[in-house]
Amino acid sequence: LAAVVGLVLIPVPGALKEQAVVAASTKRTIHAETAGTVKHLAKQGINPVATGNVIGQLTNVAVSTEASAQERRVDRLQTAYRHAVCCDPQNLHVVEQELSQAQLQLEQYRQQVQRLSIKATGVGNLVWEESLAVGDYVRPGQPLARLISPGWGLKTLLTED
């Protein structure tokens, strides 16, 4: 964070004393968490965004397809588990293990899907990278936008000696 703080005093007897505090703006870069194609970008402008706000969306067909397939697999295994509990106790342990592994994999896919949302990493005004547009493919770690948080500007206090 680039911040400049200064104090200015003009020590002239009987004259005005001026104190000033100057703070520069801070900039944060938002990077892609995962690979995908840009589906939506929020409008950039003077209205600040807050930490955690979804400001854009990526799509990744492979991740979405795998997540959906895994959800169906978990559903099938839950049905098999209920059947094993009541009617097939010999296979209960095997079905339990398969269901547990499938649920863990499903959670991993859900996390990948969540990473397709582009979220603000701080508070500030949103400025997208100039070359970024809907339909573009982005790589993990690629800079997508900047959040510019205005500093406090110049604050002064005038007092007479």
Coordinates of C-alpha atoms in Angstrom, one line a residue:
L1 CA 0.0 0.0 0.0
A2 CA 1.4 3.3 -1.1
A3 CA 0.5 5.9 1.5
V4 CA 2.2 9.2 2.1
V5 CA 1.6 11.1 5.3
G6 CA 3.0 14.5 5.8
L7 CA 2.7 17.2 8.4
V8 CA 3.3 20.8 7.5
L9 CA 3.9 23.4 10.1
I10 CA 4.7 27.0 9.4
P11 CA 6.3 28.3 12.6
V12 CA 6.1 32.1 12.3
P13 CA 5.2 33.9 15.6
G14 CA 1.8 35.6 15.5
A15 CA 1.0 34.0 12.1
L16 CA -1.3 31.2 11.1
K17 CA -0.1 27.7 11.6
E18 CA -1.3 25.2 9.1
Q19 CA -1.3 21.5 9.6
A20 CA -1.9 19.3 6.6
V21 CA -2.2 15.5 6.1
V22 CA -1.8 14.1 2.6
A23 CA -2.6 10.5 1.8
A24 CA -2.2 8.9 -1.6
S25 CA -4.7 6.5 -3.1
T26 CA -4.1 2.8 -2.9
K27 CA -4.4 0.3 -5.7
R28 CA -5.2 -3.4 -5.6
T29 CA -5.0 -5.8 -8.5
I30 CA -7.6 -8.5 -8.9
H31 CA -6.4 -11.7 -10.5
A32 CA -8.2 -14.6 -12.0
E33 CA -8.4 -17.5 -9.6
T34 CA -9.0 -20.0 -12.3
A35 CA -9.1 -20.4 -16.1
G36 CA -12.3 -19.5 -17.9
T37 CA -14.1 -17.4 -20.4
V38 CA -15.4 -14.0 -19.4
K39 CA -19.2 -14.1 -19.2
H40 CA -20.0 -10.9 -17.4
L41 CA -18.1 -7.8 -16.1
A42 CA -19.7 -5.3 -13.7
K43 CA -19.7 -1.6 -14.9
Q44 CA -16.6 0.3 -13.8
G45 CA -17.1 3.7 -12.4
I46 CA -17.1 6.1 -9.5
N47 CA -19.3 4.0 -7.2
P48 CA -17.0 1.9 -5.0
V49 CA -17.3 -1.8 -4.6
A50 CA -16.9 -3.6 -1.3
T51 CA -14.8 -6.6 -0.3
G52 CA -16.4 -9.8 -1.5
N53 CA -18.8 -8.2 -4.0
V54 CA -19.1 -10.3 -7.2
I55 CA -17.9 -8.0 -10.0
G56 CA -17.7 -10.5 -12.8
Q57 CA -18.3 -14.0 -13.9
L58 CA -16.2 -16.6 -15.8
T59 CA -17.5 -19.8 -17.4
N60 CA -15.6 -23.0 -17.8
V61 CA -17.6 -25.7 -19.5
A62 CA -15.4 -28.6 -18.4
V63 CA -15.7 -27.6 -14.7
S64 CA -19.5 -27.1 -14.9
T65 CA -19.9 -30.4 -16.7
E66 CA -17.8 -32.3 -14.3
A67 CA -19.6 -30.7 -11.3
S68 CA -23.0 -31.7 -12.7
A69 CA -21.9 -35.3 -13.4
Q70 CA -20.5 -35.6 -9.9
E71 CA -23.8 -34.3 -8.4
R72 CA -25.6 -37.0 -10.3
R73 CA -23.1 -39.6 -9.1
V74 CA -23.6 -38.5 -5.5
D75 CA -27.4 -38.8 -5.9
R76 CA -27.0 -42.3 -7.3
L77 CA -24.7 -43.3 -4.4
Q78 CA -27.1 -41.9 -1.8
T79 CA -29.9 -44.0 -3.3
A80 CA -27.6 -47.1 -3.2
Y81 CA -26.6 -46.2 0.4
R82 CA -30.3 -46.1 1.5
H83 CA -30.9 -49.4 -0.2
A84 CA -27.8 -51.0 1.4
V85 CA -28.9 -49.8 4.9
C86 CA -32.3 -51.5 4.7
C87 CA -31.7 -54.4 2.3
D88 CA -28.0 -55.1 1.6
P89 CA -25.9 -54.7 4.8
Q90 CA -23.1 -56.8 3.2
N91 CA -22.3 -53.9 0.7
L92 CA -23.0 -51.1 3.2
H93 CA -19.3 -50.4 4.0
V94 CA -18.3 -50.3 0.3
V95 CA -21.2 -48.0 -0.6
E96 CA -20.3 -45.8 2.4
Q97 CA -16.7 -45.4 1.2
E98 CA -17.7 -44.6 -2.4
L99 CA -20.3 -42.1 -1.2
S100 CA -17.8 -40.4 1.1
Q101 CA -15.2 -40.1 -1.7
A102 CA -17.8 -38.8 -4.2
Q103 CA -19.0 -36.2 -1.7
L104 CA -15.4 -35.0 -1.2
Q105 CA -14.9 -34.7 -5.0
L106 CA -18.2 -32.9 -5.4
E107 CA -17.1 -30.3 -2.8
Q108 CA -13.9 -29.8 -4.8
Y109 CA -15.9 -29.2 -7.9
R110 CA -18.2 -26.8 -6.1
Q111 CA -15.1 -24.8 -5.0
Q112 CA -13.9 -24.7 -8.6
V113 CA -17.3 -23.4 -9.7
Q114 CA -17.2 -20.7 -6.9
R115 CA -13.7 -19.6 -8.1
L116 CA -15.4 -18.7 -11.5
S117 CA -16.9 -15.7 -9.7
I118 CA -14.7 -12.6 -9.8
K119 CA -14.8 -10.9 -6.4
A120 CA -13.6 -7.6 -5.1
T121 CA -10.6 -8.0 -2.9
G122 CA -11.0 -4.7 -1.2
V123 CA -13.0 -1.4 -1.2
G124 CA -12.5 1.0 -4.1
N125 CA -13.5 2.1 -7.5
L126 CA -13.3 -0.7 -10.1
V127 CA -11.2 -0.3 -13.2
W128 CA -11.0 -3.3 -15.6
E129 CA -7.9 -4.1 -17.6
E130 CA -8.2 -2.3 -21.0
S131 CA -7.8 -5.4 -23.0
L132 CA -10.4 -7.5 -21.1
A133 CA -13.8 -8.1 -22.7
V134 CA -16.7 -10.5 -22.5
G135 CA -15.8 -13.7 -24.4
D136 CA -12.1 -13.4 -23.6
Y137 CA -10.3 -16.5 -22.2
V138 CA -8.3 -15.8 -19.0
R139 CA -5.6 -17.8 -17.3
P140 CA -5.2 -18.4 -13.6
G141 CA -3.3 -15.4 -12.0
Q142 CA -4.0 -13.1 -15.0
P143 CA -4.6 -9.5 -13.8
L144 CA -8.3 -8.6 -14.5
A145 CA -8.9 -5.3 -12.8
R146 CA -7.7 -2.8 -10.3
L147 CA -9.5 -1.4 -7.3
I148 CA -8.5 2.2 -6.6
S149 CA -9.2 3.4 -3.1
P150 CA -9.1 7.2 -2.9
G151 CA -6.9 8.5 -0.1
W152 CA -8.0 11.1 2.4
G153 CA -6.8 13.9 0.1
L154 CA -5.6 17.0 1.9
K155 CA -7.0 18.0 5.3
T156 CA -5.9 21.2 6.9
L157 CA -6.4 22.9 10.2
L158 CA -5.7 26.6 10.5
T159 CA -4.9 28.0 13.9
E160 CA -3.5 31.4 15.0
D161 CA -0.5 31.6 17.3

